[in-house]
PDB file of C-alpha atoms in Angstrom:
ATOM      1  CA  UNK A   1      -5.567  17.652  -6.368  1.00 59.00           C
ATOM      2  CA  UNK A   2      -5.757  16.067  -2.935  1.00 58.00           C
ATOM      3  CA  UNK A   3      -2.410  15.027  -1.554  1.00 84.00           C
ATOM      4  CA  UNK A   4      -1.868  11.739   0.194  1.00 95.00           C
ATOM      5  CA  UNK A   5       0.826  11.806   2.858  1.00 95.00           C
ATOM      6  CA  UNK A   6       2.795   8.703   3.762  1.00 96.00           C
ATOM      7  CA  UNK A   7       4.837   8.282   6.918  1.00 96.00           C
ATOM      8  CA  UNK A   8       6.574   5.540   8.853  1.00 97.00           C
ATOM      9  CA  UNK A   9       9.349   4.603   6.474  1.00 97.00           C
ATOM     10  CA  UNK A  10      12.909   4.127   7.640  1.00 97.00           C
ATOM     11  CA  UNK A  11      15.856   1.763   7.860  1.00 98.00           C
ATOM     12  CA  UNK A  12      15.684  -1.585   9.604  1.00 98.00           C
ATOM     13  CA  UNK A  13      17.604  -4.816   9.671  1.00 98.00           C
ATOM     14  CA  UNK A  14      16.258  -7.952   8.076  1.00 98.00           C
ATOM     15  CA  UNK A  15      13.581  -9.501  10.244  1.00 98.00           C
ATOM     16  CA  UNK A  16      12.488  -6.149  11.599  1.00 98.00           C
ATOM     17  CA  UNK A  17       9.158  -4.366  11.310  1.00 98.00           C
ATOM     18  CA  UNK A  18       7.794  -1.049  10.133  1.00 98.00           C
ATOM     19  CA  UNK A  19       4.320   0.410  10.030  1.00 98.00           C
ATOM     20  CA  UNK A  20       3.473   2.754   7.201  1.00 98.00           C
ATOM     21  CA  UNK A  21       0.616   5.209   7.463  1.00 98.00           C
ATOM     22  CA  UNK A  22      -1.123   7.151   4.759  1.00 97.00           C
ATOM     23  CA  UNK A  23      -3.323  10.130   5.510  1.00 96.00           C
ATOM     24  CA  UNK A  24      -5.810  10.592   2.696  1.00 94.00           C
ATOM     25  CA  UNK A  25      -7.949  13.708   3.149  1.00 91.00           C
ATOM     26  CA  UNK A  26     -10.432  12.766   0.443  1.00 89.00           C
ATOM     27  CA  UNK A  27     -14.173  13.295   0.602  1.00 88.00           C
ATOM     28  CA  UNK A  28     -14.536   9.930  -1.113  1.00 89.00           C
ATOM     29  CA  UNK A  29     -12.156   8.064   1.197  1.00 90.00           C
ATOM     30  CA  UNK A  30     -14.796   5.810   2.741  1.00 85.00           C
ATOM     31  CA  UNK A  31     -15.799   4.535  -0.719  1.00 88.00           C
ATOM     32  CA  UNK A  32     -12.316   4.336  -2.246  1.00 91.00           C
ATOM     33  CA  UNK A  33     -10.272   1.211  -2.695  1.00 94.00           C
ATOM     34  CA  UNK A  34      -6.850   2.015  -1.232  1.00 96.00           C
ATOM     35  CA  UNK A  35      -3.518   0.535  -2.167  1.00 97.00           C
ATOM     36  CA  UNK A  36       0.168   0.415  -1.419  1.00 98.00           C
ATOM     37  CA  UNK A  37       2.715   0.212  -4.205  1.00 98.00           C
ATOM     38  CA  UNK A  38       6.503   0.176  -4.203  1.00 98.00           C
ATOM     39  CA  UNK A  39       9.336   0.961  -6.549  1.00 98.00           C
ATOM     40  CA  UNK A  40      12.809  -0.443  -6.069  1.00 97.00           C
ATOM     41  CA  UNK A  41      15.855   1.132  -7.765  1.00 92.00           C
ATOM     42  CA  UNK A  42      15.925   0.252 -11.427  1.00 95.00           C
ATOM     43  CA  UNK A  43      12.540  -1.433 -11.338  1.00 96.00           C
ATOM     44  CA  UNK A  44       9.012  -0.506 -12.256  1.00 97.00           C
ATOM     45  CA  UNK A  45       6.506   0.430  -9.609  1.00 96.00           C
ATOM     46  CA  UNK A  46       4.553  -2.609  -8.480  1.00 96.00           C
ATOM     47  CA  UNK A  47       1.355  -3.231  -6.566  1.00 97.00           C
ATOM     48  CA  UNK A  48       1.969  -4.575  -3.050  1.00 97.00           C
ATOM     49  CA  UNK A  49      -1.313  -4.586  -1.172  1.00 97.00           C
ATOM     50  CA  UNK A  50      -4.808  -3.187  -1.345  1.00 97.00           C
ATOM     51  CA  UNK A  51      -7.990  -2.959   0.666  1.00 96.00           C
ATOM     52  CA  UNK A  52     -11.573  -2.710  -0.480  1.00 93.00           C
ATOM     53  CA  UNK A  53     -13.408   0.446   0.481  1.00 91.00           C
ATOM     54  CA  UNK A  54     -15.515  -1.538   2.964  1.00 91.00           C
ATOM     55  CA  UNK A  55     -12.458  -3.101   4.571  1.00 90.00           C
ATOM     56  CA  UNK A  56     -13.960  -6.521   3.914  1.00 91.00           C
ATOM     57  CA  UNK A  57     -11.357  -7.701   1.426  1.00 94.00           C
ATOM     58  CA  UNK A  58      -7.589  -7.357   1.365  1.00 96.00           C
ATOM     59  CA  UNK A  59      -5.230  -8.058  -1.502  1.00 95.00           C
ATOM     60  CA  UNK A  60      -1.539  -8.954  -1.379  1.00 95.00           C
ATOM     61  CA  UNK A  61       1.129 -10.000  -3.793  1.00 94.00           C
ATOM     62  CA  UNK A  62       2.541 -13.429  -3.056  1.00 94.00           C
ATOM     63  CA  UNK A  63       5.914 -12.171  -1.844  1.00 96.00           C
ATOM     64  CA  UNK A  64       4.378 -10.290   1.103  1.00 97.00           C
ATOM     65  CA  UNK A  65       1.545 -12.616   2.093  1.00 97.00           C
ATOM     66  CA  UNK A  66       1.855 -13.620   5.727  1.00 97.00           C
ATOM     67  CA  UNK A  67       4.270 -10.758   6.439  1.00 98.00           C
ATOM     68  CA  UNK A  68       2.351  -7.574   5.535  1.00 98.00           C
ATOM     69  CA  UNK A  69      -1.071  -6.521   6.782  1.00 98.00           C
ATOM     70  CA  UNK A  70      -3.101  -3.690   5.342  1.00 98.00           C
ATOM     71  CA  UNK A  71      -5.847  -1.956   7.283  1.00 97.00           C
ATOM     72  CA  UNK A  72      -7.866   1.224   7.186  1.00 96.00           C
ATOM     73  CA  UNK A  73      -9.600   3.612   9.538  1.00 95.00           C
ATOM     74  CA  UNK A  74     -12.332   5.414   7.644  1.00 93.00           C
ATOM     75  CA  UNK A  75     -13.008   7.788  10.532  1.00 93.00           C
ATOM     76  CA  UNK A  76      -9.394   8.971  10.409  1.00 95.00           C
ATOM     77  CA  UNK A  77      -9.172   8.678   6.621  1.00 95.00           C
ATOM     78  CA  UNK A  78      -5.982   6.716   7.045  1.00 96.00           C
ATOM     79  CA  UNK A  79      -4.678   3.459   5.632  1.00 97.00           C
ATOM     80  CA  UNK A  80      -1.886   1.441   7.189  1.00 98.00           C
ATOM     81  CA  UNK A  81       0.606  -1.169   6.094  1.00 98.00           C
ATOM     82  CA  UNK A  82       2.128  -3.239   8.877  1.00 98.00           C
ATOM     83  CA  UNK A  83       5.289  -4.865   7.565  1.00 98.00           C
ATOM     84  CA  UNK A  84       6.859  -7.686   9.553  1.00 98.00           C
ATOM     85  CA  UNK A  85       9.754 -10.050   8.863  1.00 98.00           C
ATOM     86  CA  UNK A  86      11.193  -7.540   6.438  1.00 98.00           C
ATOM     87  CA  UNK A  87      13.670  -8.717   3.850  1.00 98.00           C
ATOM     88  CA  UNK A  88      16.331  -6.809   1.895  1.00 97.00           C
ATOM     89  CA  UNK A  89      14.221  -7.318  -1.247  1.00 97.00           C
ATOM     90  CA  UNK A  90      11.486  -5.224   0.372  1.00 98.00           C
ATOM     91  CA  UNK A  91      13.732  -2.182   0.033  1.00 98.00           C
ATOM     92  CA  UNK A  92      11.911   0.401  -2.073  1.00 98.00           C
ATOM     93  CA  UNK A  93      10.026   3.648  -2.045  1.00 98.00           C
ATOM     94  CA  UNK A  94       6.492   2.860  -0.893  1.00 98.00           C
ATOM     95  CA  UNK A  95       3.568   4.815  -2.288  1.00 97.00           C
ATOM     96  CA  UNK A  96       0.025   5.099  -1.065  1.00 97.00           C
ATOM     97  CA  UNK A  97      -2.741   5.381  -3.640  1.00 97.00           C
ATOM     98  CA  UNK A  98      -6.479   6.029  -3.523  1.00 96.00           C
ATOM     99  CA  UNK A  99      -9.507   5.508  -5.708  1.00 94.00           C
ATOM    100  CA  UNK A 100      -8.078   2.409  -7.340  1.00 94.00           C
ATOM    101  CA  UNK A 101      -9.752  -0.137  -9.576  1.00 94.00           C
ATOM    102  CA  UNK A 102      -9.573  -3.790  -8.691  1.00 92.00           C
ATOM    103  CA  UNK A 103      -8.631  -6.127 -11.473  1.00 92.00           C
ATOM    104  CA  UNK A 104      -7.591  -9.737 -11.835  1.00 90.00           C
ATOM    105  CA  UNK A 105      -4.135 -10.390 -13.266  1.00 86.00           C
ATOM    106  CA  UNK A 106      -2.418 -13.719 -13.534  1.00 84.00           C
ATOM    107  CA  UNK A 107      -4.635 -15.310 -10.933  1.00 84.00           C
ATOM    108  CA  UNK A 108      -4.253 -12.505  -8.417  1.00 86.00           C
ATOM    109  CA  UNK A 109      -6.453  -9.578  -7.438  1.00 89.00           C
ATOM    110  CA  UNK A 110      -4.533  -6.333  -7.811  1.00 92.00           C
ATOM    111  CA  UNK A 111      -5.365  -2.641  -7.771  1.00 94.00           C
ATOM    112  CA  UNK A 112      -4.653  -0.408 -10.745  1.00 92.00           C
ATOM    113  CA  UNK A 113      -5.543   2.928 -12.284  1.00 94.00           C
ATOM    114  CA  UNK A 114      -5.451   4.826  -9.008  1.00 95.00           C
ATOM    115  CA  UNK A 115      -6.424   8.462  -9.216  1.00 94.00           C
ATOM    116  CA  UNK A 116      -4.542   9.835  -6.201  1.00 94.00           C
ATOM    117  CA  UNK A 117      -0.973   9.231  -5.097  1.00 96.00           C
ATOM    118  CA  UNK A 118       1.345  10.167  -2.292  1.00 96.00           C
ATOM    119  CA  UNK A 119       4.949  11.294  -2.622  1.00 95.00           C
ATOM    120  CA  UNK A 120       6.348   8.054  -1.246  1.00 96.00           C
ATOM    121  CA  UNK A 121       8.320   6.992   1.787  1.00 97.00           C
ATOM    122  CA  UNK A 122      11.642   5.162   1.700  1.00 98.00           C
ATOM    123  CA  UNK A 123      11.952   1.718   3.274  1.00 98.00           C
ATOM    124  CA  UNK A 124      15.452   0.275   3.509  1.00 98.00           C
ATOM    125  CA  UNK A 125      16.106  -3.227   4.838  1.00 98.00           C
ATOM    126  CA  UNK A 126      19.691  -4.242   5.462  1.00 97.00           C
ATOM    127  CA  UNK A 127      20.942  -7.812   5.696  1.00 94.00           C
TER     128      UNK A 127
END
């Protein structure tokens, strides 16, 4: 199975920024919806942000809107997550996922049922 590789995680102070990258060497990359998820200690993995395969539509959970920006480069088969104004509650392992299905939950567009996952990259935000 194709392996997605995340990079860019690290430790920052509150208010800082990080840029996550995900290399996705998939033949279907240019037609896959891509997403970022995160899992904090003791919590379930949650959807954070997603991008339509065309790049025309982006999805975010409310807690990151205005702070995180997702983008993709189909030529490089890479998806990015620019994270600004980081908060301690953003601390988690962040996972990249590919070939996801968009669905509508509780008034919000989210991605689910992704077929490919990365190993995750740790993001730690200190206060």
